[in-house]
Short mmCIF file of C-alpha atoms in Angstrom, two decimals:
data_model
loop_
_atom_site.label_atom_id
_atom_site.label_comp_id
_atom_site.label_asym_id
_atom_site.label_seq_id
_atom_site.Cartn_x
_atom_site.Cartn_y
_atom_site.Cartn_z
CA ASN A 1 16.93 50.75 119.79
CA SER A 2 19.42 49.01 118.18
CA SER A 3 17.43 48.40 114.76
CA SER A 4 17.36 52.23 114.46
CA THR A 5 20.78 52.53 114.66
CA LYS A 6 23.03 52.76 111.97
CA THR A 7 26.42 50.94 112.10
CA GLN A 8 30.13 52.13 111.29
CA GLY A 9 29.66 49.39 108.30
CA GLN A 10 26.59 51.39 107.10
CA GLU A 11 27.32 54.32 107.32
CA LYS A 12 31.01 53.66 104.87
CA ALA A 13 28.41 51.62 103.07
CA SER A 14 25.84 55.50 103.19
CA GLU A 15 29.06 57.10 102.04
CA SER A 16 30.18 55.97 99.27
CA GLY A 17 26.60 55.09 97.69
CA ILE A 18 26.42 59.05 98.04
CA GLU A 19 30.26 59.11 96.39
CA ARG A 20 28.85 56.79 93.21
CA ARG A 21 25.41 58.27 93.21
CA ALA A 22 26.88 61.76 92.86
CA ILE A 23 29.71 60.62 90.20
CA GLU A 24 27.20 58.45 87.97
CA LEU A 25 26.00 62.43 88.16
CA LEU A 26 28.45 64.13 86.71
CA ASP A 27 28.84 60.90 84.92
CA LYS A 28 25.78 61.03 82.22
CA ALA A 29 27.02 64.17 79.96
CA LYS A 30 30.72 62.75 79.93
CA ALA A 31 31.67 65.36 77.42
CA SER A 32 30.12 68.10 77.62
CA GLU A 33 32.73 70.42 79.32
CA ARG A 34 30.19 72.15 82.15
CA ASP A 35 30.90 68.56 83.64
CA VAL A 36 34.15 69.02 83.40
CA ARG A 37 33.64 72.42 85.00
CA TYR A 38 31.66 70.18 87.58
CA LYS A 39 33.99 67.45 88.28
CA LYS A 40 37.13 70.19 88.87
CA ALA A 41 34.75 71.62 91.55
CA LEU A 42 34.82 69.24 93.45
CA GLU A 43 38.44 69.43 93.84
CA PHE A 44 38.19 72.57 95.75
CA TYR A 45 37.29 70.16 98.37
CA ASP A 46 39.84 70.10 100.87
CA ASP A 47 37.86 67.98 103.05
CA LYS A 48 36.56 64.55 101.31
CA SER A 49 34.11 63.97 104.40
CA ALA A 50 32.98 67.56 104.16
CA ARG A 51 32.28 67.62 99.90
CA ASN A 52 30.59 64.32 100.76
CA GLU A 53 27.54 65.35 103.45
CA ILE A 54 26.67 68.68 100.94
CA ILE A 55 26.40 65.71 98.19
CA ARG A 56 24.43 64.35 100.66
CA LEU A 57 22.31 66.56 101.69
CA LEU A 58 21.56 67.64 97.93
CA LEU A 59 20.74 64.30 97.34
CA ASP A 60 19.03 63.51 100.65
CA ASN A 61 16.72 67.33 100.48
CA GLY A 62 17.11 67.98 96.91
CA GLU A 63 18.99 71.59 97.92
CA VAL A 64 21.12 72.41 100.18
CA ARG A 65 21.65 76.08 101.83
CA ASN A 66 24.07 78.62 102.49
CA ARG A 67 26.03 75.37 103.94
CA GLU A 68 29.95 77.18 105.02
CA GLN A 69 32.53 75.87 103.54
CA LYS A 70 36.55 75.88 103.37
CA LEU A 71 37.60 75.94 99.76
CA ARG A 72 41.10 75.31 97.94
CA LEU A 73 41.88 77.82 95.65
CA LYS A 74 44.26 76.68 92.71
CA ASN A 75 46.95 79.62 93.05
CA GLY A 76 46.85 77.05 96.99
CA GLU A 77 44.76 80.00 99.12
CA GLU A 78 41.50 79.54 101.00
CA THR A 79 38.26 80.61 100.62
CA TRP A 80 35.27 80.45 102.37
CA VAL A 81 32.47 80.32 101.21
CA ALA A 82 28.48 79.42 101.48
CA VAL A 83 26.98 76.71 99.10
CA SER A 84 23.84 76.82 97.93
CA LEU A 85 22.60 74.27 95.49
CA ARG A 86 19.95 73.24 94.05
CA LEU A 87 18.92 69.56 92.29
CA PHE A 88 16.20 69.89 89.57
CA GLU A 89 14.73 68.26 86.24
CA TYR A 90 16.06 69.40 82.54
CA VAL A 91 15.21 67.79 79.65
CA GLY A 92 14.06 64.75 81.45
CA GLU A 93 18.44 64.55 83.27
CA GLU A 94 18.89 65.15 86.54
CA ALA A 95 20.86 68.23 87.03
CA SER A 96 21.72 70.70 89.62
CA PHE A 97 22.11 73.64 89.98
CA GLY A 98 24.33 76.30 92.74
CA THR A 99 26.19 79.39 93.63
CA LEU A 100 29.44 80.11 96.27
CA LEU A 101 28.77 83.26 98.60
CA ASP A 102 32.14 84.75 98.88
CA ILE A 103 32.15 85.38 102.77
CA ASN A 104 36.17 85.31 103.79
CA GLU A 105 35.62 89.36 105.28
CA ARG A 106 32.72 87.90 107.46
CA LYS A 107 34.76 85.38 108.51
CA ASN A 108 37.61 87.21 109.30
CA TYR A 109 35.41 89.31 111.08
CA GLU A 110 34.15 86.37 113.43
CA ARG A 111 38.23 85.13 113.66
CA HIS A 112 38.29 88.98 115.32
CA LEU A 113 36.46 88.80 117.48
CA LEU A 114 36.38 85.12 118.79
CA GLU A 115 40.22 86.60 119.55
CA ALA A 116 39.18 89.66 121.44
CA ARG A 117 37.12 87.99 123.42
CA ARG A 118 40.36 85.30 123.89
CA LEU A 119 42.18 88.01 125.44
CA ALA A 120 39.42 90.22 126.78
CA ASP A 121 38.81 86.56 128.76
CA VAL A 122 42.21 86.14 129.96
CA ALA A 123 42.47 89.96 130.91
CA ASN A 124 39.20 89.48 133.08
CA LYS A 125 41.36 86.18 134.76
CA ALA A 126 44.73 88.52 135.11
CA LYS A 127 42.03 91.48 136.49
CA SER A 128 40.26 88.95 138.67
CA ASP A 129 43.78 86.61 139.99
CA PHE A 130 45.66 89.70 141.22
CA LEU A 131 42.05 91.60 142.61
CA ALA A 132 42.22 87.68 144.49
CA SER A 133 45.97 87.61 145.34
CA MET A 134 45.78 91.95 146.87
CA SER A 135 42.60 91.01 148.96
CA HIS A 136 44.85 89.01 150.56
CA GLU A 137 48.56 90.45 150.93
CA LEU A 138 46.62 94.31 151.68
CA ARG A 139 43.56 93.20 154.00
CA THR A 140 45.61 91.08 156.04
CA PRO A 141 48.28 92.60 157.07
CA LEU A 142 45.36 95.62 157.94
CA ASN A 143 43.17 93.05 160.00
CA ALA A 144 46.32 92.44 161.79
CA VAL A 145 47.70 96.01 162.42
CA LEU A 146 43.96 96.91 163.38
CA GLY A 147 43.69 93.79 165.56
CA PHE A 148 46.54 94.24 166.89
CA SER A 149 45.86 98.47 167.83
CA GLN A 150 42.57 97.38 169.55
CA ILE A 151 44.04 94.50 171.98
CA LEU A 152 46.18 97.88 173.49
CA ARG A 153 43.81 99.98 173.70
CA ASP A 154 41.42 97.16 175.18
CA LEU A 155 43.61 95.50 176.84
CA SER A 156 46.39 96.25 178.21
CA ASP A 157 47.32 96.45 181.73
CA PRO A 158 48.38 98.90 182.84
CA PRO A 159 46.54 101.10 180.73
CA LEU A 160 49.06 102.59 177.78
CA PRO A 161 50.59 106.62 178.36
CA PRO A 162 47.48 108.96 177.00
CA GLU A 163 50.97 109.67 174.11
CA GLN A 164 50.71 106.22 172.93
CA ALA A 165 47.05 105.74 173.76
CA ASP A 166 45.88 108.76 171.24
CA HIS A 167 49.29 106.98 168.46
CA VAL A 168 46.66 103.35 169.18
CA GLU A 169 43.82 106.21 168.20
CA HIS A 170 45.22 107.02 165.39
CA ILE A 171 46.56 103.45 163.79
CA ILE A 172 42.21 102.42 164.53
CA ASP A 173 41.09 105.20 163.40
CA ALA A 174 43.73 105.34 160.05
CA GLY A 175 42.88 101.99 159.12
CA GLY A 176 39.22 102.11 159.76
CA HIS A 177 38.81 104.61 156.83
CA LEU A 178 41.54 102.54 155.25
CA LEU A 179 39.68 99.38 155.13
CA PRO A 180 36.10 100.31 153.12
CA LEU A 181 38.31 102.19 149.75
CA ILE A 182 40.68 98.59 150.24
CA ASN A 183 37.12 97.07 150.02
CA GLY A 184 35.90 99.09 147.12
CA VAL A 185 39.17 99.30 144.80
CA LEU A 186 39.33 95.47 145.35
CA ASP A 187 35.55 94.24 145.47
CA LEU A 188 35.23 96.10 141.95
#
């Protein structure tokens, strides 16, 4: 339904409205050092759209719970935090209370798990490629040897001398034992 769909212009206006609303909240008590610190806290957001999304969620829902966010510290380092905020009324004014929970260790663990999984996927693909190649490289010549040996045994005219027939039978028996071993290894 086109009437319920926001246009890009409406979204931009909404975003700038969120910024204005946040600035209004921050500017209510200009002289307070607490508010100055709060304004400075907004500077830690590298990604303005992520900051605006948190503000939008706070204004729309009255709270934000455990929103994962990357911040940049004054020394330039990046850190991951879980942001929780709640709007409330204090002395007749709208105020907010929030906590930041350091989740760097968990994020590093998740990053290492993803890297380990990526490496396992690469190793698994290499194994699959190797086995596919070896399957062809081993089975094709073995099947040819077995096939030609069976032709020599069954279709030789005149029949093979007994010594040669024994050698051909030995080739067929050895190939018959080798083929299931190769299949077992390659089908792992």
